[in-house]
mmCIF file of C-alpha atoms and ligand atoms in Angstrom:
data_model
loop_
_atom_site.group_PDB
_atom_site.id
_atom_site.type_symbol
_atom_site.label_atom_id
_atom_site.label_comp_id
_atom_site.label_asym_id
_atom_site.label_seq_id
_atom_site.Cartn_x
_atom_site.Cartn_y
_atom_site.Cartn_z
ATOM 1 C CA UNK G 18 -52.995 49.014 40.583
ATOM 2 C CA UNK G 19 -52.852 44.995 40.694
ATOM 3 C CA UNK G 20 -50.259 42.931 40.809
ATOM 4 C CA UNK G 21 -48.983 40.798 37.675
ATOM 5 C CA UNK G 22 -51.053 37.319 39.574
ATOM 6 C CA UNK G 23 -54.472 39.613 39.497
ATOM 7 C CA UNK G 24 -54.363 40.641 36.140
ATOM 8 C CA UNK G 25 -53.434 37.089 34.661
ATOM 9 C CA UNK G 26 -56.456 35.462 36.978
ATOM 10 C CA UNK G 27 -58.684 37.553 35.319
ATOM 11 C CA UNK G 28 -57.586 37.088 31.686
ATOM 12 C CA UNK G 29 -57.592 33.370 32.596
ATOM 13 C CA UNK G 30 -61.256 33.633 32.560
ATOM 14 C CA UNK G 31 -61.021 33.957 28.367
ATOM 15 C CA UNK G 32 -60.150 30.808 26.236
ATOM 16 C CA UNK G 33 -57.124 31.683 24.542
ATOM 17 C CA UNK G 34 -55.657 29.768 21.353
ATOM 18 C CA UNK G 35 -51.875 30.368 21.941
ATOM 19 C CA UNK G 36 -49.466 30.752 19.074
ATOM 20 C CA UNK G 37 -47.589 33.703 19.599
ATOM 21 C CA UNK G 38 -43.953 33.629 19.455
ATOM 22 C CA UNK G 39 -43.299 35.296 22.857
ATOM 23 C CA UNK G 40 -41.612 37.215 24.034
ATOM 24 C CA UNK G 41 -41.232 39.378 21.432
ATOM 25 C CA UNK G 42 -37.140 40.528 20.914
ATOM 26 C CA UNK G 43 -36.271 44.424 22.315
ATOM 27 C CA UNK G 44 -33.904 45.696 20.177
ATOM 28 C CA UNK G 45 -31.416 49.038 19.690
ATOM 29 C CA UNK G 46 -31.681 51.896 16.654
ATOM 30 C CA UNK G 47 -28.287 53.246 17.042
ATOM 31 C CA UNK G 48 -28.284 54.477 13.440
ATOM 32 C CA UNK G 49 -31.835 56.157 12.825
ATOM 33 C CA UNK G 50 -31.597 57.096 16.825
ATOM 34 C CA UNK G 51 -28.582 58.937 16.367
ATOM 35 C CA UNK G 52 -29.730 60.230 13.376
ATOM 36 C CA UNK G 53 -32.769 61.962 14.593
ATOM 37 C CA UNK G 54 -31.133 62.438 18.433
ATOM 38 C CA UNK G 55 -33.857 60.016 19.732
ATOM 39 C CA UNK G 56 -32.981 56.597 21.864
ATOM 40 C CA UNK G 57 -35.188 54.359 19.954
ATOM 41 C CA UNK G 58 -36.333 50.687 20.952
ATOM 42 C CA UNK G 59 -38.284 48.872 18.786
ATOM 43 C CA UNK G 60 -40.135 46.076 20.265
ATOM 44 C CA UNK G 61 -40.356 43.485 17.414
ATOM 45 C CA UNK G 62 -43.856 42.815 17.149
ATOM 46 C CA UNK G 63 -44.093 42.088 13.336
ATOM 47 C CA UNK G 64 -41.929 38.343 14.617
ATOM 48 C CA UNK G 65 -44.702 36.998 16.247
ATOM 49 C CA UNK G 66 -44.521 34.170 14.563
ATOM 50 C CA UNK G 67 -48.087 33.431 12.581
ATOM 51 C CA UNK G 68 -48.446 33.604 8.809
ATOM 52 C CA UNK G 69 -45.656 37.170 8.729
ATOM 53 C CA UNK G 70 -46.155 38.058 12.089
ATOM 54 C CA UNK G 71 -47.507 41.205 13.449
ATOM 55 C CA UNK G 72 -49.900 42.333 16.247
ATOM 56 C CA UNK G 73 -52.909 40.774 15.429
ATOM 57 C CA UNK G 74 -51.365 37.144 16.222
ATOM 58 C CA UNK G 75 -51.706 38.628 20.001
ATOM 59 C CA UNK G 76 -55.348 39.676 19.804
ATOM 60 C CA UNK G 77 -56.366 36.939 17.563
ATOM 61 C CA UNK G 78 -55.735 33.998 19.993
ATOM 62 C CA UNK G 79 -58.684 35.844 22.508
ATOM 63 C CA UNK G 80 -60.589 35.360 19.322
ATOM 64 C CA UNK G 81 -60.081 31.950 17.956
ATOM 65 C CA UNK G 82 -59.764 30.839 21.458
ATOM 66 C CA UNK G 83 -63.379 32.209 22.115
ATOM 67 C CA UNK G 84 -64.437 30.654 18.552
ATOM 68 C CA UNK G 85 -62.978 27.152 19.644
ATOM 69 C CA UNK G 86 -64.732 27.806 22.897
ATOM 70 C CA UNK G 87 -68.208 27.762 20.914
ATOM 71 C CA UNK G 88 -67.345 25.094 18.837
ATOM 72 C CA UNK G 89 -67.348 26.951 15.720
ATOM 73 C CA UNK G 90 -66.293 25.850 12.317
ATOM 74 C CA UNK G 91 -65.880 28.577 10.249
ATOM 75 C CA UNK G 92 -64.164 32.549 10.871
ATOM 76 C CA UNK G 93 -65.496 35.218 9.454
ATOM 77 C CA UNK G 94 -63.687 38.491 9.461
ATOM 78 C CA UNK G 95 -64.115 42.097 7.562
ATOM 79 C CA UNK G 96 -61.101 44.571 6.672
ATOM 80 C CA UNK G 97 -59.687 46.448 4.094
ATOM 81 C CA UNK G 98 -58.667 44.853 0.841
ATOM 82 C CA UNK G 99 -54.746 44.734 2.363
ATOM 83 C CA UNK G 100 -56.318 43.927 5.441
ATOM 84 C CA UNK G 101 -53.451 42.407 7.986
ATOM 85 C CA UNK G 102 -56.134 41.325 10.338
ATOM 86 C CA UNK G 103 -58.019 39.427 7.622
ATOM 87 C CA UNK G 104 -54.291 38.019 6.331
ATOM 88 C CA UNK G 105 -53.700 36.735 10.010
ATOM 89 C CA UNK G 106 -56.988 35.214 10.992
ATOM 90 C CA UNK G 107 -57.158 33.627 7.779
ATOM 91 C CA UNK G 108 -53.421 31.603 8.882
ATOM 92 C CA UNK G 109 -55.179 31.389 12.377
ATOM 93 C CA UNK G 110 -58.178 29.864 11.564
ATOM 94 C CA UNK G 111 -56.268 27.311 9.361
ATOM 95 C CA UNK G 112 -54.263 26.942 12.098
ATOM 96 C CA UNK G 113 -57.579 26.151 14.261
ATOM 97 C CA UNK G 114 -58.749 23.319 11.554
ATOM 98 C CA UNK G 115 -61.449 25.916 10.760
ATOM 99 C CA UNK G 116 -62.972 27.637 7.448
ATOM 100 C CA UNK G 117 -62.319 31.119 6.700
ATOM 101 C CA UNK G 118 -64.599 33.536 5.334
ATOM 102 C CA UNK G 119 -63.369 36.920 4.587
ATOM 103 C CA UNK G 120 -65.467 40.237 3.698
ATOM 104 C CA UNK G 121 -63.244 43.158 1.788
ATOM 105 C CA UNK G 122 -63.889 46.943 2.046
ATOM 106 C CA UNK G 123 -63.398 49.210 -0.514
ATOM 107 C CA UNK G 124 -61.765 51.391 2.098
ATOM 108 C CA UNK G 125 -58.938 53.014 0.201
ATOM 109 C CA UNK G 126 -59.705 55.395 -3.217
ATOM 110 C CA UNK G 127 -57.812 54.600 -6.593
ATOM 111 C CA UNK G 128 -56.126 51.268 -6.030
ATOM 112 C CA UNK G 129 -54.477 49.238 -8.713
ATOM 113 C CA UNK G 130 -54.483 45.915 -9.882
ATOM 114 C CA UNK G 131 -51.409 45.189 -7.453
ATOM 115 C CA UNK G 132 -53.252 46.327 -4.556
ATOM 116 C CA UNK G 133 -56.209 43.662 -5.353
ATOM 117 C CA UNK G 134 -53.766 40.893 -6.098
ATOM 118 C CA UNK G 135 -50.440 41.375 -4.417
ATOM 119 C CA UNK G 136 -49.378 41.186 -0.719
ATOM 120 C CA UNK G 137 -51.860 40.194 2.046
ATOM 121 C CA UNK G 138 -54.935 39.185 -0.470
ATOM 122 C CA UNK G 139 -52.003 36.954 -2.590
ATOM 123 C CA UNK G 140 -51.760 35.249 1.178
ATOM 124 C CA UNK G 141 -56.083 35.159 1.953
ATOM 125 C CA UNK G 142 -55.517 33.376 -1.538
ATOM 126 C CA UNK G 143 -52.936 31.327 -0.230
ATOM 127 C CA UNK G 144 -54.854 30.443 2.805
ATOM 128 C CA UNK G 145 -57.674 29.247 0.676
ATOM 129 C CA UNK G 146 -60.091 31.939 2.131
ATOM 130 C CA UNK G 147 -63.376 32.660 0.853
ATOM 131 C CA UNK G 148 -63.568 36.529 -0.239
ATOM 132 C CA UNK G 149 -66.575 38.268 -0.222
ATOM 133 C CA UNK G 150 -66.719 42.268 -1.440
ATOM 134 C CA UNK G 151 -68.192 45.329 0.305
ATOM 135 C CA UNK G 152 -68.573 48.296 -1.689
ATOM 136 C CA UNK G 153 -67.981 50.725 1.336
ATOM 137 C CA UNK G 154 -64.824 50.934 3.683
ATOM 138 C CA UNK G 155 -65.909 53.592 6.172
ATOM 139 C CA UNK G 156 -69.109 52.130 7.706
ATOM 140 C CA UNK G 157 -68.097 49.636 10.214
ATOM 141 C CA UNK G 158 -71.738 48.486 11.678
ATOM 142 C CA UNK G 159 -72.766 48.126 8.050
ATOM 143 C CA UNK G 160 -70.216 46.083 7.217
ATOM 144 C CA UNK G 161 -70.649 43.696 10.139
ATOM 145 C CA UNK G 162 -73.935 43.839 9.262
ATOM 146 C CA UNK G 163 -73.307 42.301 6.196
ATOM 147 C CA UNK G 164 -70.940 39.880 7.743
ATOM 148 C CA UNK G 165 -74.067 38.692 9.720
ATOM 149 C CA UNK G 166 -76.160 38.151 6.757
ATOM 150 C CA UNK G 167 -72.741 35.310 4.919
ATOM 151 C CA UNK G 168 -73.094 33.886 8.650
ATOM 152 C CA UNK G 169 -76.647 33.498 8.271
ATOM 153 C CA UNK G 170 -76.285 31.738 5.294
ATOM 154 C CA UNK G 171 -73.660 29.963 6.702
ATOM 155 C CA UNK G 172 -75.767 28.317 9.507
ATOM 156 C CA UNK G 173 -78.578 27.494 6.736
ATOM 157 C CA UNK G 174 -75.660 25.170 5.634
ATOM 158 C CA UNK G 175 -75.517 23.868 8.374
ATOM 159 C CA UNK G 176 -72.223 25.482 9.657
ATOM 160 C CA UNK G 177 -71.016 27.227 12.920
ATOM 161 C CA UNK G 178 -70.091 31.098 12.182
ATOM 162 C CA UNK G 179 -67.871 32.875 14.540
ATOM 163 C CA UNK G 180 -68.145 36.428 13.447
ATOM 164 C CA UNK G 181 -64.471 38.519 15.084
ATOM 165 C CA UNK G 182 -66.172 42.036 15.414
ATOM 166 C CA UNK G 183 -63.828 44.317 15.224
ATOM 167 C CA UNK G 184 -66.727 47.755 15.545
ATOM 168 C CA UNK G 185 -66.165 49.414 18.696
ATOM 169 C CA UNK G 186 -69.890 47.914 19.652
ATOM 170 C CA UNK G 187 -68.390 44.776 20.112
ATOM 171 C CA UNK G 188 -66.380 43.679 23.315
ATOM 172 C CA UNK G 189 -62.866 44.174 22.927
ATOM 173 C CA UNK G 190 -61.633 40.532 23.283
ATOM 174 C CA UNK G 191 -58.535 41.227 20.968
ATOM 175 C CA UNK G 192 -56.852 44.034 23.320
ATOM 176 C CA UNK G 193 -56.480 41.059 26.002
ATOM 177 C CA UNK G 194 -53.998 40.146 23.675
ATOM 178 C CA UNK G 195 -51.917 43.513 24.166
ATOM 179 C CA UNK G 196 -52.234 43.390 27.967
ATOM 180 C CA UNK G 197 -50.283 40.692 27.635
ATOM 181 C CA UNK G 198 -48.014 41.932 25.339
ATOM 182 C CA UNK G 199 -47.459 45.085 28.151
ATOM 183 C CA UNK G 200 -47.009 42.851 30.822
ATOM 184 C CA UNK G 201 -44.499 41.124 28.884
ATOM 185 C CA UNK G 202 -42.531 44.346 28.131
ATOM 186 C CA UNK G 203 -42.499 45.293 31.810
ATOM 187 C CA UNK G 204 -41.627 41.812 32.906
ATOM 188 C CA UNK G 205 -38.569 42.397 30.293
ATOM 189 C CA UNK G 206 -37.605 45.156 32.048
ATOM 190 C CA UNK G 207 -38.147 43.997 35.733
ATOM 191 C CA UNK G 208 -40.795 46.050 36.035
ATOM 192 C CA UNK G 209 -39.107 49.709 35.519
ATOM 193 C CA UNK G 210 -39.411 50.970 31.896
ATOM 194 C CA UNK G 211 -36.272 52.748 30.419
ATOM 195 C CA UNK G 212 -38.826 54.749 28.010
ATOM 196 C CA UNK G 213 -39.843 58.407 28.172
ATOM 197 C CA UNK G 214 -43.001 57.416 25.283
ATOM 198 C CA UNK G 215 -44.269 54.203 23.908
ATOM 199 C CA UNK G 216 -45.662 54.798 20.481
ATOM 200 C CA UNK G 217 -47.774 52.609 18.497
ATOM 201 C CA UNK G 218 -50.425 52.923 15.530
ATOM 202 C CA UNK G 219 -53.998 53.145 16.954
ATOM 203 C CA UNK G 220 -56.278 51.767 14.001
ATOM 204 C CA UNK G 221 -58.792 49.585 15.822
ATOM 205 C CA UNK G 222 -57.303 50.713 19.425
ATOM 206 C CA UNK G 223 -57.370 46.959 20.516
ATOM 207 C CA UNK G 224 -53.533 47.200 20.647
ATOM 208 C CA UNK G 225 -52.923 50.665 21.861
ATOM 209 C CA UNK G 226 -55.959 50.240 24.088
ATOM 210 C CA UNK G 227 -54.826 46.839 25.751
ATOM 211 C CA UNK G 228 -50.979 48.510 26.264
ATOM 212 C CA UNK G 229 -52.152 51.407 28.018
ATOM 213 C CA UNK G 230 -54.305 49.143 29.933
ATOM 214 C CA UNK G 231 -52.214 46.711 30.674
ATOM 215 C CA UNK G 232 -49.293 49.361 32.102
ATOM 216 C CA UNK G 233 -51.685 51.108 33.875
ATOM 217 C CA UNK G 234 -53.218 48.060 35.196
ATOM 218 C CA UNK G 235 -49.805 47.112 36.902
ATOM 219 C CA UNK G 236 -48.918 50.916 37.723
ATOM 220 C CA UNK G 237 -46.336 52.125 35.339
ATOM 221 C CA UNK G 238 -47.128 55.418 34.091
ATOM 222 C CA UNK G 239 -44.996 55.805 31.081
ATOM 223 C CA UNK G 240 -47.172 57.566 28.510
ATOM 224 C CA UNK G 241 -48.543 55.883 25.544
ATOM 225 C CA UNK G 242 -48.629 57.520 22.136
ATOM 226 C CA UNK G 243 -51.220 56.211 19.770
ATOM 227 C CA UNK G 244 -50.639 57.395 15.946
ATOM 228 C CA UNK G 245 -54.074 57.846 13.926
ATOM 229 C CA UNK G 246 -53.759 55.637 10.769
ATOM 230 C CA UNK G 247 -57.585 56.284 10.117
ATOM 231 C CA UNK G 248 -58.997 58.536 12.193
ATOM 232 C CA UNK G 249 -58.713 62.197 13.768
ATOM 233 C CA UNK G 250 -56.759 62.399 16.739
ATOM 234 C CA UNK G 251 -59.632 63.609 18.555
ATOM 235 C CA UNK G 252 -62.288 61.336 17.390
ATOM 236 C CA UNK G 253 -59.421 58.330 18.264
ATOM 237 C CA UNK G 254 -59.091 59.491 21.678
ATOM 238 C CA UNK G 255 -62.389 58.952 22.568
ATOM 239 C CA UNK G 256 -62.715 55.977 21.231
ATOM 240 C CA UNK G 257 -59.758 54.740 22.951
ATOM 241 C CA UNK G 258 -61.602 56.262 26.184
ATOM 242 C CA UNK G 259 -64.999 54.385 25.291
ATOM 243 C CA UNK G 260 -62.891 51.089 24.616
ATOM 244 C CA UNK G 261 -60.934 51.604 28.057
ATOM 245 C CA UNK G 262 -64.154 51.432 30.160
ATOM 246 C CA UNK G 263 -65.358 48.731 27.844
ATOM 247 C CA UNK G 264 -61.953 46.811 29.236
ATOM 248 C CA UNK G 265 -62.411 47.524 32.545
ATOM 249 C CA UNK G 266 -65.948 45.716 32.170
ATOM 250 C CA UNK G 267 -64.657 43.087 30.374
ATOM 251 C CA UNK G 268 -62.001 41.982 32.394
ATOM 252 C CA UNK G 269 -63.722 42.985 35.530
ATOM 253 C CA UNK G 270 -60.630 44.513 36.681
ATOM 254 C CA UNK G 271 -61.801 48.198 38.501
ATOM 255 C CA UNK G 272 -59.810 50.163 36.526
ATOM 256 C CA UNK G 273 -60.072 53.981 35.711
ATOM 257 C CA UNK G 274 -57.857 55.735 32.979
ATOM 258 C CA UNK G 275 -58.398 59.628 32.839
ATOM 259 C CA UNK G 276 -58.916 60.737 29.192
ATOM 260 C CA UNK G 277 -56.200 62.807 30.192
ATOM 261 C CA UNK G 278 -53.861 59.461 29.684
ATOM 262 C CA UNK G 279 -55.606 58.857 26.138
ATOM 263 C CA UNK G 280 -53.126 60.360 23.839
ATOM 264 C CA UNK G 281 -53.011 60.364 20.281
ATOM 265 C CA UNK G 282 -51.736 62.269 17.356
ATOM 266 C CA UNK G 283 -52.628 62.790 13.659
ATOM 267 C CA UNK G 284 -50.076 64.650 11.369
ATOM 268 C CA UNK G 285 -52.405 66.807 9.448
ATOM 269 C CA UNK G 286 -50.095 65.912 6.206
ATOM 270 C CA UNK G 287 -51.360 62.221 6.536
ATOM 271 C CA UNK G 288 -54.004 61.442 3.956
ATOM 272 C CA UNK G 289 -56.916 58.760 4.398
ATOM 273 C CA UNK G 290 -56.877 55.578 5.668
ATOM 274 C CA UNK G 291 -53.848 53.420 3.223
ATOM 275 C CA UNK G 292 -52.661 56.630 1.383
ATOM 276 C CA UNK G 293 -49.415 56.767 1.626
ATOM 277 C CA UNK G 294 -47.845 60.290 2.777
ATOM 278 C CA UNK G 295 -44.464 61.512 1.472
ATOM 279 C CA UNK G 296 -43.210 61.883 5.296
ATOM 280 C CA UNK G 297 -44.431 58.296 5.553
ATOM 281 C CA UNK G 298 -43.104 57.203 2.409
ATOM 282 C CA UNK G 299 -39.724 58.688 3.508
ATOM 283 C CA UNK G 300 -39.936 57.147 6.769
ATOM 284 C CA UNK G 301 -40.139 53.659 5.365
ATOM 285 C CA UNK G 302 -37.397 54.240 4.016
ATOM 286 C CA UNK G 303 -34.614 55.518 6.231
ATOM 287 C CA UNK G 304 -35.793 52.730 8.580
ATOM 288 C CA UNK G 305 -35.068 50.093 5.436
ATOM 289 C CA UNK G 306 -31.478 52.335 4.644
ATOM 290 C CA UNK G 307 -30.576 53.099 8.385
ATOM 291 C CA UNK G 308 -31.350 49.864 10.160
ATOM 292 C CA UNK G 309 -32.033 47.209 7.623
ATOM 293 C CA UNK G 310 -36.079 47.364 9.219
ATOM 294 C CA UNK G 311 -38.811 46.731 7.343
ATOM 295 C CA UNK G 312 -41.891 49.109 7.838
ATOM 296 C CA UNK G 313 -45.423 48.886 6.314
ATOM 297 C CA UNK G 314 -47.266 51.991 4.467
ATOM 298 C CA UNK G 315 -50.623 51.284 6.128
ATOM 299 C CA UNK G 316 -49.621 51.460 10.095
ATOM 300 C CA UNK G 317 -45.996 51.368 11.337
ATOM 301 C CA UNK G 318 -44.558 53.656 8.345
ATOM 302 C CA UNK G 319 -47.364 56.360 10.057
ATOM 303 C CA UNK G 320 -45.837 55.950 12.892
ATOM 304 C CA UNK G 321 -42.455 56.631 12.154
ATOM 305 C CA UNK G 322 -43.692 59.418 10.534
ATOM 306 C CA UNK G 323 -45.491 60.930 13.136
ATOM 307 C CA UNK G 324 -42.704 60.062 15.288
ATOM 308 C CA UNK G 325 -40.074 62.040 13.987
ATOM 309 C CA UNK G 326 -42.492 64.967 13.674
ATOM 310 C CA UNK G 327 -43.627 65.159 16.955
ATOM 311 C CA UNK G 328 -39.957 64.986 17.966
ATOM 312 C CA UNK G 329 -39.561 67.777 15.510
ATOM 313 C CA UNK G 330 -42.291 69.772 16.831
ATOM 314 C CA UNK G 331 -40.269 68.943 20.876
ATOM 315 C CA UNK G 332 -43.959 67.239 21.675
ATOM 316 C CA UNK G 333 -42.063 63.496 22.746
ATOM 317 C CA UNK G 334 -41.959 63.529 26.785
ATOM 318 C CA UNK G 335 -38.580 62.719 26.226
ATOM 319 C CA UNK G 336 -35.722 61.093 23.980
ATOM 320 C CA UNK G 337 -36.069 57.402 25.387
ATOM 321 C CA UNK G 338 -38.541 55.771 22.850
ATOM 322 C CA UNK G 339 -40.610 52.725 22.170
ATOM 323 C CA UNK G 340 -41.156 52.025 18.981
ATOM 324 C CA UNK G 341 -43.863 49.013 19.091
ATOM 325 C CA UNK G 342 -43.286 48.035 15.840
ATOM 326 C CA UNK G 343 -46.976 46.034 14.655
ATOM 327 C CA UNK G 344 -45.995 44.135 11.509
ATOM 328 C CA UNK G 345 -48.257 44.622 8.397
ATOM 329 C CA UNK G 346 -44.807 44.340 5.718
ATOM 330 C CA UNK G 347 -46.728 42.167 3.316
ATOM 331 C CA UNK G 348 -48.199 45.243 2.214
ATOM 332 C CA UNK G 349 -45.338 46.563 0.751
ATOM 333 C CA UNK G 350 -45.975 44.568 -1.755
ATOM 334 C CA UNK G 351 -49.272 45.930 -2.738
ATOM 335 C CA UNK G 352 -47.705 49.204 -2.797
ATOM 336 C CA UNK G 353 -45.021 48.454 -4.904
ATOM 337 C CA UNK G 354 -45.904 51.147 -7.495
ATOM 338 C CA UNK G 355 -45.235 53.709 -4.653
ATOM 339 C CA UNK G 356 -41.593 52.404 -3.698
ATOM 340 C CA UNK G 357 -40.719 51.877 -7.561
ATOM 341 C CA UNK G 358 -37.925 54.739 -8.391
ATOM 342 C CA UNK G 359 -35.457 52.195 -9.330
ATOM 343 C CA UNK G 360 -33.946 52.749 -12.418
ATOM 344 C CA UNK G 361 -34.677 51.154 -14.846
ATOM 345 C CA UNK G 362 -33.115 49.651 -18.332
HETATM 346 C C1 PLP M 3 -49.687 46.177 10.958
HETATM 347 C C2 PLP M 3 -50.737 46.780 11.817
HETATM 348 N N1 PLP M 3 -50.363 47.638 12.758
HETATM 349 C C3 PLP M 3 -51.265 48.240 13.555
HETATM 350 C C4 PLP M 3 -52.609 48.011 13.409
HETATM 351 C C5 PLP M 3 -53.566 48.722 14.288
HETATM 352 O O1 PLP M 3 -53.918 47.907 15.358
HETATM 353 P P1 PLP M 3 -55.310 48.099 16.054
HETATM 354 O O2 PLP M 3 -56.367 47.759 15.063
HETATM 355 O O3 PLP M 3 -55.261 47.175 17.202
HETATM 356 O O4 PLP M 3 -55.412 49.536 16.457
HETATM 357 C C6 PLP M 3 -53.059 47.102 12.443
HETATM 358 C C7 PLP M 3 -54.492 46.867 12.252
HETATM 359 O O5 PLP M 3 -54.951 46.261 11.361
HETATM 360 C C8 PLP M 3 -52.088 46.473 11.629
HETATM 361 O O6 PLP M 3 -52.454 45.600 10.678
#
C-alpha cells in the first residue's frame, strides 16, 4: 500500500496532455435503485469533457502526452468501425495540433449503412480523420501490424507517426489514466468507499485494470467487477492479470494483485463483440425511462445488463453499487435501427 504522494510521484514520471473535466460528478439512482433493490452510484464518466466524453479522455492524455513527448505529428489509432477510442483520439489529437490517422475493423457481423455512417465515424468525419479499412476485427497484432505499415508510409513522407497500441503487447500507458480516475473517487469519498462492488465494462482492461490498480495501490479493497463486452470472462481475467503485472512494471510501483482480485463476468446471453442483447437492449432502456441516463449498446448498456443479472443471480457482494458509467452514447446513433419501435404514421 502507498500513500496518495507515492503513487502521483510515480505517474509524474509520464508526460500527460491534460483535458479531462475532473472530477467527474457522483451521482444517486433512486428510481432504477429502488427498482431493482440495489443502491446505485453512477460515477459520470461519459462528462469528461472531450469530443462526448467518456473514459478514453482519461487514458488518452498518457497517450498524446507521450506522442507530444516524441514530437510527433500525426496519431494513428485502430478500433472498431463505432470505435469510441478512435472517436476520442481523433478530438484529442486535433486538440494536440496533430493529424489523425484512423484504421477500422470489421469487428462486428451484418452492419448497416447507419452503422458505417452514423454516430462515432459521422464524428472521425467531423474531425477530418483519415480512415483506413481492415477486413478483420478479431486479430489485434495483425491489425497493429498493419497500422505499422500507414506509419511507415507515413515517415517516407516525411511525417512523425505515433502509433496508440492498444494489444495487450504494448505497455499499458492508457490505464494511468484510470489510476487517476480511482484516486479521484477515493479522494471524493475521503478515502472510505460507501460501495459493496464497483462495476465497469472491461474491453481493453486499461480502465478496469488502472481502477483496480489504483484502489489497491492506496489499500481499499472494495471489489471491482469487470463486465466482458468482448471476451470470455475467463480469458478477460487473465488478461486483466497479465496487464496488472505489466502496471506494476510500468509504474515501478511493487505492487501484487492476486488473480483472486481479478473478477469478471460474461452473461452467457451476450452475443459478440457490438451485438446488442435483448437484456442489454432492455437495460438501455429503463436507465433512459427510470433516470433520464443515457447508456451505449457497445459497453455501459452490457453492463447494466450484467448488473442486474448478477444481482438476480445474489452474486453482487452487496447492494451498495458503483456504476462507472464509461461514455460511448454516440453509438446510439449507429444503432438506431435497434431502438426504432416508435410508431410510426
Ligand atoms: C464507452 C466505452 N466504455 C468502456 C470501454 C472499455 O474500456 P477499456 O478498453 O479500457 O476496457 C470502451 C472501450 O472502447 C468504451 O468505448
Amino acid at each position: 500500500m502507498f500513500s496518495p504522494e507515492i503513487v502521483e510521484r510515480a505517474l509524474a514520471r509520464f508526460p500527460r496532455h491534460r483535458a479531462t473535466h475532473a472530477p467527474t460528478a457522483l451521482e444517486p439512482l433512486p428510481r432504477l435503485g429502488a427498482s431493482l433493490g440495489l443502491d446505485l452510484t453512477v460515477k459520470r464518466d461519459d462528462c469528461t469533457g472531450v469530443a462526448f466524453g467518456g473514459n478514453k479522455v482519461r487514458q488518452l492524455e498518457f497517450y498524446i502526452g507521450a506522442a507530444e513527448a516524441r514530437g510527433a505529428d500525426t496519431i494513428l489509432i485502430t478500433g472498431a468501425v463505432q470505435s469510441n477510442f478512435v472517436r476520442t483520439a481523433a478530438a484529442m489529437a486535433r486538440r494536440a495540433g496533430m493529424d489523425i490517422h484512423v484504421q477500422l475493423e470489421e469487428r462486428v457481423p451484418d452492419i448497416d449503412d447507419t452503422h458505417r455512417r452514423n454516430g462515432n465515424v459521422l464524428l472521425d468525419h467531423l474531425f477530418g480523420a483519415t480512415i483506413h479499412s481492415f477486413p478483420v476485427g478479431e486479430d489485434e497484432d495483425a491489425a497493429d501490424a498493419s497500422l505499422e505499415g500507414i506509419a511507415e508510409t507515413l515517415r517516407a513522407e516525411g511525417r512523425t507517426p505515433y502509433i496508440i497500441g492498444l494489444a495487450a503487447s504494448t505497455p499499458p500507458l492508457g490505464a494511468l489514466g484510470y489510476v487517476i480516475g480511482a484516486m479521484e473517487l477515493v479522494a471524493q469519498h475521503d478515502g472510505d468507499l460507501p460501495y459493496d462492488e464497483i462495476v465497469v465494462a472491461s474491453g481493453s482492461a486499461q480502465t478496469h485494470c488502472g481502477i483496480l490498480f489504483g484502489l489497491r495501490a492506496l489499500g481499499v479493497q472494495t471489489p471491482v467487477r469487470g463486465i466482458c463486452v468482448r471476451r470470455a470472462a475467463d480469458i478477460q481475467q487473465a488478461r486483466v492479470a497479465k496487464r496488472l503485472r505489466d502496471m506494476a512494471a510500468l509504474t515501478g510501483l511493487d505492487l501484487t494483485i492476486p488473480d483472486s482480485d481479478v473478477r469478471c463476468f460474461h452473461d452467457e446471453r451476450e452475443k459478440g463483440y457490438g451485438q446488442m442483447s435483448a437484456a442489454t437492449h432492455d437495460a438501455i432502456l429503463r436507465t433512459a425511462r427510470e433516470e433520464g441516463l443515457l447508456l451505449d449498446p457497445v459497453y455501459t448498456g452490457k453492463v447494466m445488463a450484467g448488473t442486474i443479472t448478477l444481482h438476480e443471480r445474489g452474486e453482487l457482494a452487496g447492494p451498495r453499487i458503483l456504476y462507472w458509467h464509461t461514455g460511448g452514447q454516440p453509438a446510439l446513433f449507429a444503432y438506431a435501427q435497434a431502438f426504432d419501435d416508435r410508431p410510426t404514421g
